[in-house]
């Protein structure tokens, strides 16, 4: 059952027609997260801050890096990583959270992962703002041209988050084990991604590690944000290419899942 | 011109042995190349054909588990059909599970907005309705409080007010609405009657045969997911009642 172009356009139109609905759900999510807590938005900042502080003390020593060098590297990496994991983890519950609506009327299901992606993007943008602030503090200056390249990077990251939430949402509704698998998988991935350590730490030793780091798409995705802020240069074409290719793969999976499973999801939530 | 056309519609409902398959099961079945028997399907509706046109008031009757609510949800487009042709033309408003999906930490107003947006309203179209909804609920300042401070009755009033604030062409109502407290409250009854009159097509599921006989033009009698009979209300309800009497007698 191939989806025609007309179907796709009308699907996007349906999402747009319900914009006030999903937008108010996002606002609700943000309100419940921020308004009812003492620190409010501060929580979004506190977590990466605290993690960065701890890691700086431990790993800065280990890698023999100065605070000024290591802190910006780490905090930007942590911010992107946080965004990535939250999209997947919160994405697990994206459809179950919307079950009451799904059982009432036919709605384009992609709006629920969109809600997850938007709320996650909101926290992450705040955290990114802080990460930029920290980098500026330690480096003393930021390159304006390089900073502009963050715009396409953020667009790529946002689309990636939406697609990841779609994939993990479908996976979770069909296999509730997904959340446990994800926990383990993300733990492994965290160490297989240059977040704590610089991407070139293993450059001298040829072997599995370099291979993993080179082909890990997250290496490139983190670089899209980290290179302009920390190094003040534009990310390489290879890094952009790799990120887009990864987005393409995840988006294809998400679209296939939507096409195959969307109509029957009502029976599973 | 609104219509609902079903021709040879089948609906299969997947049911799993357990609530859902574990990943272990999925992998093992894959490795052992077992058939995925974990997913069984139940044929909830089979071979349904009928046409409903403007002005018709249709009642769906049948014993418990006959597929009445499933049919209503299939008309609404919530359930995907597995065979046949489903053709529905007109703005559909479904009145089932109306109190589900409210956020209990959000205020009454907030919930009114979210629910209305789900129905396709925009801030501009919702504005003139707000006052009327608030009046009907009689909740006053409670609308500024989170729903968790409401009593069950208050939540129902809010849900009812929002759900019935629309002017749909096709109105689908589950039995909760045709009986119970709602219609006994004079105000709700008047509002409901008004809604029933303005909709071009009404399809309702109910057990209150006297009400259905008075209100409906057509009755669809379902039995085990199939149409047992369809036709003028009086005739079908009479047949249904005598059938039920026979069953009682036999028992």
Short mmCIF file of C-alpha atoms in Angstrom, two decimals, chain B residues 78-199:
data_model
loop_
_atom_site.label_atom_id
_atom_site.label_comp_id
_atom_site.label_asym_id
_atom_site.label_seq_id
_atom_site.Cartn_x
_atom_site.Cartn_y
_atom_site.Cartn_z
CA UNK B 78 -11.11 5.26 15.23
CA UNK B 79 -10.87 1.59 14.26
CA UNK B 80 -9.39 0.62 10.92
CA UNK B 81 -11.49 -1.80 8.89
CA UNK B 82 -9.92 -5.00 7.63
CA UNK B 83 -12.18 -5.49 4.65
CA UNK B 84 -14.92 -3.88 2.61
CA UNK B 85 -15.58 -0.20 2.06
CA UNK B 86 -16.28 2.53 4.58
CA UNK B 87 -17.41 5.88 3.31
CA UNK B 88 -18.33 8.67 5.71
CA UNK B 89 -19.06 12.20 4.57
CA UNK B 90 -19.66 14.99 7.08
CA UNK B 91 -18.15 16.44 10.24
CA UNK B 92 -18.31 13.70 12.85
CA UNK B 93 -18.74 14.30 16.55
CA UNK B 94 -18.39 11.30 18.77
CA UNK B 95 -19.75 11.29 22.28
CA UNK B 96 -18.01 8.39 23.89
CA UNK B 97 -15.40 8.40 26.66
CA UNK B 98 -15.98 12.13 26.90
CA UNK B 99 -14.37 12.42 30.32
CA UNK B 100 -11.24 10.54 29.27
CA UNK B 101 -8.11 12.47 28.48
CA UNK B 102 -8.71 15.36 30.81
CA UNK B 103 -5.61 16.56 32.58
CA UNK B 104 -6.30 16.64 36.28
CA UNK B 105 -3.46 19.01 37.06
CA UNK B 106 -4.68 21.60 34.58
CA UNK B 107 -7.47 24.06 35.28
CA UNK B 108 -10.99 23.68 33.98
CA UNK B 109 -10.45 26.44 31.44
CA UNK B 110 -7.26 24.85 30.19
CA UNK B 111 -9.04 21.54 29.72
CA UNK B 112 -11.87 23.24 27.86
CA UNK B 113 -9.34 24.76 25.49
CA UNK B 114 -7.36 21.59 24.91
CA UNK B 115 -10.48 19.54 24.29
CA UNK B 116 -11.88 22.11 21.89
CA UNK B 117 -8.62 22.29 19.97
CA UNK B 118 -8.74 18.52 19.63
CA UNK B 119 -12.11 18.99 17.97
CA UNK B 120 -10.43 21.27 15.46
CA UNK B 121 -11.34 24.63 16.99
CA UNK B 122 -8.99 27.60 16.86
CA UNK B 123 -8.59 30.40 19.42
CA UNK B 124 -10.85 32.54 17.24
CA UNK B 125 -13.68 30.04 16.92
CA UNK B 126 -13.51 29.01 20.55
CA UNK B 127 -13.88 32.51 21.99
CA UNK B 128 -17.64 32.94 21.45
CA UNK B 129 -18.34 29.48 22.89
CA UNK B 130 -16.46 29.87 26.14
CA UNK B 131 -19.10 31.87 27.94
CA UNK B 132 -21.85 29.49 26.94
CA UNK B 133 -19.79 26.48 28.08
CA UNK B 134 -19.03 28.15 31.40
CA UNK B 135 -22.69 29.04 31.91
CA UNK B 136 -23.82 25.54 31.27
CA UNK B 137 -21.34 23.94 33.67
CA UNK B 138 -22.30 26.40 36.47
CA UNK B 139 -18.80 25.83 37.79
CA UNK B 140 -18.05 29.54 38.16
CA UNK B 141 -14.68 30.17 39.79
CA UNK B 142 -13.98 26.46 39.92
CA UNK B 143 -12.99 26.74 36.26
CA UNK B 144 -9.83 28.47 37.46
CA UNK B 145 -8.90 25.52 39.65
CA UNK B 146 -7.18 22.29 38.62
CA UNK B 147 -9.52 19.41 37.85
CA UNK B 148 -8.22 17.39 40.76
CA UNK B 149 -10.23 19.70 43.04
CA UNK B 150 -13.45 18.76 41.24
CA UNK B 151 -15.98 16.14 42.24
CA UNK B 152 -16.84 13.40 39.74
CA UNK B 153 -20.09 15.16 38.97
CA UNK B 154 -18.32 18.42 38.23
CA UNK B 155 -15.89 16.72 35.85
CA UNK B 156 -18.81 15.11 34.06
CA UNK B 157 -20.57 18.45 33.72
CA UNK B 158 -17.47 20.00 32.22
CA UNK B 159 -16.94 17.06 29.87
CA UNK B 160 -20.56 17.14 28.79
CA UNK B 161 -20.55 20.88 28.19
CA UNK B 162 -17.45 20.75 26.00
CA UNK B 163 -18.47 17.65 24.12
CA UNK B 164 -21.88 19.08 23.28
CA UNK B 165 -20.67 22.54 22.35
CA UNK B 166 -20.16 21.46 18.76
CA UNK B 167 -22.60 21.54 15.89
CA UNK B 168 -21.72 18.38 14.01
CA UNK B 169 -23.33 16.94 10.91
CA UNK B 170 -22.94 13.38 12.12
CA UNK B 171 -23.44 12.67 15.80
CA UNK B 172 -22.35 9.34 17.30
CA UNK B 173 -23.51 8.56 20.83
CA UNK B 174 -22.66 5.63 23.06
CA UNK B 175 -25.16 4.26 25.56
CA UNK B 176 -23.74 6.12 28.51
CA UNK B 177 -25.48 9.08 27.07
CA UNK B 178 -28.90 7.76 26.34
CA UNK B 179 -29.41 6.55 29.88
CA UNK B 180 -28.07 7.45 33.27
CA UNK B 181 -27.97 10.67 35.16
CA UNK B 182 -27.31 12.87 32.20
CA UNK B 183 -30.69 12.84 30.58
CA UNK B 184 -32.48 13.10 33.88
CA UNK B 185 -31.05 16.47 34.52
CA UNK B 186 -33.45 18.80 32.84
CA UNK B 187 -30.76 21.11 31.56
CA UNK B 188 -28.61 18.39 30.08
CA UNK B 189 -31.65 16.82 28.53
CA UNK B 190 -32.66 20.03 26.79
CA UNK B 191 -29.13 20.53 25.50
CA UNK B 192 -28.96 16.97 24.30
CA UNK B 193 -32.31 17.19 22.51
CA UNK B 194 -31.18 20.37 20.83
CA UNK B 195 -28.01 18.67 19.65
CA UNK B 196 -29.93 15.66 18.43
CA UNK B 197 -32.23 17.91 16.43
CA UNK B 198 -29.54 19.97 14.76
CA UNK B 199 -27.34 17.07 13.67
#
